[in-house]
PDB file of C-alpha atoms in Angstrom:
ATOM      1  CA  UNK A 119       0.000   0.000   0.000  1.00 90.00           C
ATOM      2  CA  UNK A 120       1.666   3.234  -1.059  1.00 95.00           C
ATOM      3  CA  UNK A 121       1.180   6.140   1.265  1.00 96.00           C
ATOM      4  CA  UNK A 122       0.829   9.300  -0.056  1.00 97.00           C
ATOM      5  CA  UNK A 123       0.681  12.530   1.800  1.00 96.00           C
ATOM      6  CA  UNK A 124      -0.844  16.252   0.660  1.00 95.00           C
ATOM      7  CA  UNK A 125       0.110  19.537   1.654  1.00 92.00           C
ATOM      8  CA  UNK A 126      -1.938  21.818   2.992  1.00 90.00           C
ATOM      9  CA  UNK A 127      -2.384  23.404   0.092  1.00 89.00           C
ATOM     10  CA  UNK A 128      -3.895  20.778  -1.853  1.00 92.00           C
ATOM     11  CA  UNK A 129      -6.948  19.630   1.580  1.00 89.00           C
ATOM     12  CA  UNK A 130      -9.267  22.165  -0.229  1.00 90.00           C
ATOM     13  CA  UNK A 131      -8.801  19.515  -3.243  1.00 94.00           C
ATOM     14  CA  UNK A 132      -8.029  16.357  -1.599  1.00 95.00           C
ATOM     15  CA  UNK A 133     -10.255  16.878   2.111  1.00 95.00           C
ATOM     16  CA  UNK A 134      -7.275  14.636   3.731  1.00 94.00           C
ATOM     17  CA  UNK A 135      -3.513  15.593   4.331  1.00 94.00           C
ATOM     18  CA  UNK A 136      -3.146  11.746   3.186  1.00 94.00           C
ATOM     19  CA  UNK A 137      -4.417   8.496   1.557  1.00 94.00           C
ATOM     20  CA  UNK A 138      -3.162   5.197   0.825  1.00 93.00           C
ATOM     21  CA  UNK A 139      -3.848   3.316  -2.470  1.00 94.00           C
ATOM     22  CA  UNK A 140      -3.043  -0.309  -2.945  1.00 91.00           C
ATOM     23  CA  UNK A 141      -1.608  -0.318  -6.031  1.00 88.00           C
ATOM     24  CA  UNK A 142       1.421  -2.540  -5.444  1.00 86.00           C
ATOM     25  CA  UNK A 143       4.956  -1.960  -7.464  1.00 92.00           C
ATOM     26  CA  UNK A 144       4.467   0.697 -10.133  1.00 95.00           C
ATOM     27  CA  UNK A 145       5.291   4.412 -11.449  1.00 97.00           C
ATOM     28  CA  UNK A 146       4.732   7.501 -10.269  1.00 97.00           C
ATOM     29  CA  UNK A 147       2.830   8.572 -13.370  1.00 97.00           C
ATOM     30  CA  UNK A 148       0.108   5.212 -12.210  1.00 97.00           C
ATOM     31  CA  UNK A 149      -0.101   6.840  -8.658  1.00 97.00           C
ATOM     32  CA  UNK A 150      -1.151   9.980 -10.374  1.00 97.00           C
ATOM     33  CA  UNK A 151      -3.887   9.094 -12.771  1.00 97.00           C
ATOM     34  CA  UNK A 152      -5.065   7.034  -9.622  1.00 97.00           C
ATOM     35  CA  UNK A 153      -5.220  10.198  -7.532  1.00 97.00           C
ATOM     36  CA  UNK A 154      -6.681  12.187 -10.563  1.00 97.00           C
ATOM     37  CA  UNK A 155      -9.244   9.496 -11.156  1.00 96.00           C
ATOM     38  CA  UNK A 156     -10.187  10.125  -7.054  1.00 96.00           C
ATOM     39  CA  UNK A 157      -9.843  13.529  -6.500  1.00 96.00           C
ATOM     40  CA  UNK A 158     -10.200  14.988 -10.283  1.00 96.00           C
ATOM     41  CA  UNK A 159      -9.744  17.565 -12.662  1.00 95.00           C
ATOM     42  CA  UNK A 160      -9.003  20.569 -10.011  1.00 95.00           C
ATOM     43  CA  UNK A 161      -6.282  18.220  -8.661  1.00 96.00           C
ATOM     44  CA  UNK A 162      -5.070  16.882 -11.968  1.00 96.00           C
ATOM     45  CA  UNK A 163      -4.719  21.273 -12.584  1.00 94.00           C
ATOM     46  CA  UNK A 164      -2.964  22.079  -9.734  1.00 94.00           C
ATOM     47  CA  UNK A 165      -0.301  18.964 -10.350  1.00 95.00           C
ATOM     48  CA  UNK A 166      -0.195  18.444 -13.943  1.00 95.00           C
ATOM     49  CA  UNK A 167       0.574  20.683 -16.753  1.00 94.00           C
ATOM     50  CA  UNK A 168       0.546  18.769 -20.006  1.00 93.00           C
ATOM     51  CA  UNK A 169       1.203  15.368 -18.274  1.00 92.00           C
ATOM     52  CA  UNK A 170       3.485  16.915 -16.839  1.00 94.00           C
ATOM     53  CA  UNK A 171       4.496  17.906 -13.355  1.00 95.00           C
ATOM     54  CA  UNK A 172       4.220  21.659 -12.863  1.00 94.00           C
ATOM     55  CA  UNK A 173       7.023  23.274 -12.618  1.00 91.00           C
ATOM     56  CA  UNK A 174       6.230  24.658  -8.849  1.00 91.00           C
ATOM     57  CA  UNK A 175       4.984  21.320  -7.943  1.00 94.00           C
ATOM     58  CA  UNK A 176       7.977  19.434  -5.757  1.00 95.00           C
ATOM     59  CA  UNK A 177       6.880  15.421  -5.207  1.00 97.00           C
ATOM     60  CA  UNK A 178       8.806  13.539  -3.471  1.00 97.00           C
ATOM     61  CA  UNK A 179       9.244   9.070  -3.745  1.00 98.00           C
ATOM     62  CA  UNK A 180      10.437   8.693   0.345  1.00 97.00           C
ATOM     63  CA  UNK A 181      11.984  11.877   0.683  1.00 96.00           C
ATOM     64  CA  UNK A 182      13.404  12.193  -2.727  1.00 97.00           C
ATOM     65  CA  UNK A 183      12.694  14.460  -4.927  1.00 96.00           C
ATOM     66  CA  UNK A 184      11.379  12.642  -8.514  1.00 97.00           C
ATOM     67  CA  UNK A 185      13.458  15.029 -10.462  1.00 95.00           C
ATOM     68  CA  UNK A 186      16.218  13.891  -9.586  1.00 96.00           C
ATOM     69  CA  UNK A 187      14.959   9.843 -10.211  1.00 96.00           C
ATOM     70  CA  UNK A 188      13.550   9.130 -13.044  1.00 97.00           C
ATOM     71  CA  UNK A 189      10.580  11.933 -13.153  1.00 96.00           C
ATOM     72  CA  UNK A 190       6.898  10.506 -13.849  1.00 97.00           C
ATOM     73  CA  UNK A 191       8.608   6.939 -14.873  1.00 97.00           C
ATOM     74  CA  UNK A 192      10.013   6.684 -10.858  1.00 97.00           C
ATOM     75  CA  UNK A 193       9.372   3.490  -9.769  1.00 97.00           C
ATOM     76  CA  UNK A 194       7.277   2.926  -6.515  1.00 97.00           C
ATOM     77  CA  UNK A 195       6.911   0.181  -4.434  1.00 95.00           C
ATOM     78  CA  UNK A 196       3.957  -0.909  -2.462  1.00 90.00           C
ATOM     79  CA  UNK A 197       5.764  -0.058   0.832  1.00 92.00           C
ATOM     80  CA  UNK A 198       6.692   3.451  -0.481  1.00 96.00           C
ATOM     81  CA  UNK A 199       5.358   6.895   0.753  1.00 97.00           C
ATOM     82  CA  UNK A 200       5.012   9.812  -1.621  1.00 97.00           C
ATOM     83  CA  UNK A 201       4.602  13.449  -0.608  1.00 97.00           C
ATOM     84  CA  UNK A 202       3.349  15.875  -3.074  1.00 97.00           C
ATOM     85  CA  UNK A 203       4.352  19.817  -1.910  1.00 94.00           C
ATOM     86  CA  UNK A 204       3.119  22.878  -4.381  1.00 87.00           C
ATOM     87  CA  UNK A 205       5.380  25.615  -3.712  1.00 78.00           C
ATOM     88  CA  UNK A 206       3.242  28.127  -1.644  1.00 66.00           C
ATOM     89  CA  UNK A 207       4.219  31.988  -2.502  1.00 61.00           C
ATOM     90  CA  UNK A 208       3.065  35.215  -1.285  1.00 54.00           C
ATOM     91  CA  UNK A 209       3.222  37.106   1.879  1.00 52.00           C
ATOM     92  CA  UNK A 210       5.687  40.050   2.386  1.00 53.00           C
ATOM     93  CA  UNK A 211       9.408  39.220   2.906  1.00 48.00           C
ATOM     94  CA  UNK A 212      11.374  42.189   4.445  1.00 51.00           C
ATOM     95  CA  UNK A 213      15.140  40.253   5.714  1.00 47.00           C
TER      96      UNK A 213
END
């Protein structure tokens, strides 16, 4: 059972901070259209652009970062835990 886990940013979307989907061994890009298929098109927006992972969208296969695996082809195991993060901006920085 893969463990996946929202930021806050996406419980407006999602209504959990986290799920778990039996899916067994398989890809990132199968965890998606899973997550798409529950949660639909204003999630698949906020992650995807193109099939793609947005560019402000950080997910993570057990801490690392998919970018540097192999992107939406990263494997994932049925143990695994995924975290999906969209970068949060705004606010007024003064340092």
């Amino acid at each position: 059972m893969v463990k996946i886990r929202f930021s806050s940013a996406l419980s407006n979307v999602t209504h959990t901070r986290e799920t778990v989907l039996e899916l067994g061994d398989t890809t990132v890009k199968v965890v998606l259209d899973k997550l798409v298929e529950q949660y639909g098109a204003d999630f698949e927006r906020r992650i995807l652009d193109k099939g793609e992972i947005r560019r402000f969208v950080n997910l993570y296969v057990n801490g690392e970062d998919i970018r540097h695996l192999s992107g939406l082809d990263s494997p994932v195991k049925g143990t695994d835990e995924i975290s999906i993060l969209p970068a949060v901006s705004g606010g007024n920085f003064r340092g």
